[in-house]
């Protein structure tokens, strides 16, 4: 299983940007998909996650500005980021809890990380 993230870049404060992440390989079901981020000198933190049926959760600093969604047939998760702020600058990592086969355990998978830089 691989997670391929895309959409990072340099954006201006106040603008919008969208990240995408697609899982590929042997997949029976993806139970939860999410985004984490890590800024220089800081620990990786959870940004948002979305469960199979669509339940979402956001860290307080992005509530009302970021929206996570998923396309289950495409095994893809999106992060729509609006009203971006310089403090959103970080490397963003996608994450997924995946059950590869019917009856197997769930495993954690990570994407390679994509840089988002917000200029003031």
Tab-separated table of C-alpha atoms in Angstrom:
chain	number	residue	atom	x	y	z
A	1	UNK	CA	0.000	0.000	0.000
A	2	UNK	CA	1.227	3.483	-0.847
A	3	UNK	CA	-0.106	6.941	-0.105
A	4	UNK	CA	0.703	9.622	-2.646
A	5	UNK	CA	0.146	13.211	-1.534
A	6	UNK	CA	0.055	16.210	-3.822
A	7	UNK	CA	-0.853	19.876	-3.852
A	8	UNK	CA	1.771	21.551	-1.730
A	9	UNK	CA	3.211	24.902	-2.698
A	10	UNK	CA	3.816	28.533	-1.866
A	11	UNK	CA	0.641	30.521	-1.243
A	12	UNK	CA	-0.262	33.938	0.127
A	13	UNK	CA	-1.925	34.528	3.458
A	14	UNK	CA	-5.687	34.659	3.121
A	15	UNK	CA	-5.752	32.454	0.052
A	16	UNK	CA	-7.117	28.930	-0.436
A	17	UNK	CA	-5.359	25.732	-1.383
A	18	UNK	CA	-6.222	22.056	-1.612
A	19	UNK	CA	-4.185	18.976	-0.808
A	20	UNK	CA	-4.958	15.507	-2.128
A	21	UNK	CA	-3.784	12.071	-1.103
A	22	UNK	CA	-4.554	8.799	-2.858
A	23	UNK	CA	-4.008	5.312	-1.517
A	24	UNK	CA	-3.091	2.513	-3.885
A	25	UNK	CA	-2.278	-1.174	-3.598
A	26	UNK	CA	-4.070	-4.042	-1.890
A	27	UNK	CA	-6.897	-2.410	0.036
A	28	UNK	CA	-10.011	-3.982	1.496
A	29	UNK	CA	-11.178	-0.918	3.395
A	30	UNK	CA	-9.737	2.404	4.547
A	31	UNK	CA	-11.186	3.042	7.955
A	32	UNK	CA	-9.831	6.495	8.686
A	33	UNK	CA	-7.925	9.027	6.602
A	34	UNK	CA	-6.349	12.193	7.828
A	35	UNK	CA	-3.763	14.914	7.612
A	36	UNK	CA	-0.952	15.754	10.002
A	37	UNK	CA	1.547	18.571	9.772
A	38	UNK	CA	4.969	19.332	11.132
A	39	UNK	CA	6.441	22.802	11.294
A	40	UNK	CA	10.187	23.377	11.780
A	41	UNK	CA	11.202	22.706	15.358
A	42	UNK	CA	7.787	21.395	16.319
A	43	UNK	CA	6.228	17.993	16.775
A	44	UNK	CA	3.942	16.489	14.193
A	45	UNK	CA	0.345	17.332	14.991
A	46	UNK	CA	-3.009	16.078	13.807
A	47	UNK	CA	-4.789	18.569	11.556
A	48	UNK	CA	-7.960	16.656	10.708
A	49	UNK	CA	-9.295	13.185	10.106
A	50	UNK	CA	-12.359	11.658	8.506
A	51	UNK	CA	-13.847	8.265	9.183
A	52	UNK	CA	-15.247	5.838	6.630
A	53	UNK	CA	-18.786	7.114	7.098
A	54	UNK	CA	-17.758	10.763	7.039
A	55	UNK	CA	-17.367	11.733	10.687
A	56	UNK	CA	-14.734	14.456	10.920
A	57	UNK	CA	-12.502	15.948	13.582
A	58	UNK	CA	-10.293	19.051	13.433
A	59	UNK	CA	-7.637	20.581	15.578
A	60	UNK	CA	-8.842	23.841	17.076
A	61	UNK	CA	-6.489	26.085	15.103
A	62	UNK	CA	-8.020	25.085	11.745
A	63	UNK	CA	-11.696	24.798	12.664
A	64	UNK	CA	-13.799	26.948	10.360
A	65	UNK	CA	-10.945	27.314	7.848
A	66	UNK	CA	-10.060	23.763	6.764
A	67	UNK	CA	-12.384	21.102	5.419
A	68	UNK	CA	-11.486	17.447	5.086
A	69	UNK	CA	-13.364	15.179	2.709
A	70	UNK	CA	-12.887	11.823	1.061
A	71	UNK	CA	-13.865	9.971	-2.080
A	72	UNK	CA	-14.116	6.347	-1.028
A	73	UNK	CA	-14.284	4.772	-4.512
A	74	UNK	CA	-11.094	6.669	-5.388
A	75	UNK	CA	-9.378	5.965	-2.028
A	76	UNK	CA	-8.629	9.676	-1.872
A	77	UNK	CA	-8.707	12.236	0.914
A	78	UNK	CA	-8.711	15.989	0.395
A	79	UNK	CA	-7.868	18.911	2.625
A	80	UNK	CA	-9.404	22.188	1.532
A	81	UNK	CA	-7.549	24.994	3.274
A	82	UNK	CA	-9.147	28.446	3.277
A	83	UNK	CA	-7.990	31.720	4.800
A	84	UNK	CA	-4.483	30.368	5.151
A	85	UNK	CA	-2.203	31.927	7.739
A	86	UNK	CA	1.608	31.993	7.984
A	87	UNK	CA	1.365	29.698	11.012
A	88	UNK	CA	-0.109	27.020	8.731
A	89	UNK	CA	3.305	26.698	7.115
A	90	UNK	CA	4.441	23.108	7.555
A	91	UNK	CA	5.056	19.812	5.863
A	92	UNK	CA	1.694	18.100	5.555
A	93	UNK	CA	1.485	14.318	5.780
A	94	UNK	CA	-1.491	12.188	4.885
A	95	UNK	CA	-2.283	9.153	6.978
A	96	UNK	CA	-4.611	6.210	6.615
A	97	UNK	CA	-5.722	3.252	8.690
A	98	UNK	CA	-6.043	0.488	6.130
A	99	UNK	CA	-7.257	-3.086	6.298
A	100	UNK	CA	-5.545	-4.779	3.364
A	101	UNK	CA	-7.609	-7.971	3.364
A	102	UNK	CA	-10.945	-9.110	4.726
A	103	UNK	CA	-10.352	-10.286	8.279
A	104	UNK	CA	-6.857	-8.845	8.570
A	105	UNK	CA	-5.611	-6.320	11.079
A	106	UNK	CA	-5.577	-2.598	10.343
A	107	UNK	CA	-2.258	-0.948	9.582
A	108	UNK	CA	-1.022	2.649	9.604
A	109	UNK	CA	0.293	4.133	6.390
A	110	UNK	CA	1.870	7.537	5.745
A	111	UNK	CA	2.343	9.641	2.664
A	112	UNK	CA	5.659	11.233	1.823
A	113	UNK	CA	4.779	14.734	2.997
A	114	UNK	CA	4.132	17.857	0.980
A	115	UNK	CA	5.369	21.343	1.878
A	116	UNK	CA	2.873	24.165	2.293
A	117	UNK	CA	4.387	27.612	2.774
A	118	UNK	CA	2.141	30.576	3.527
A	119	UNK	CA	3.683	33.974	2.942
A	120	UNK	CA	2.446	37.046	4.795
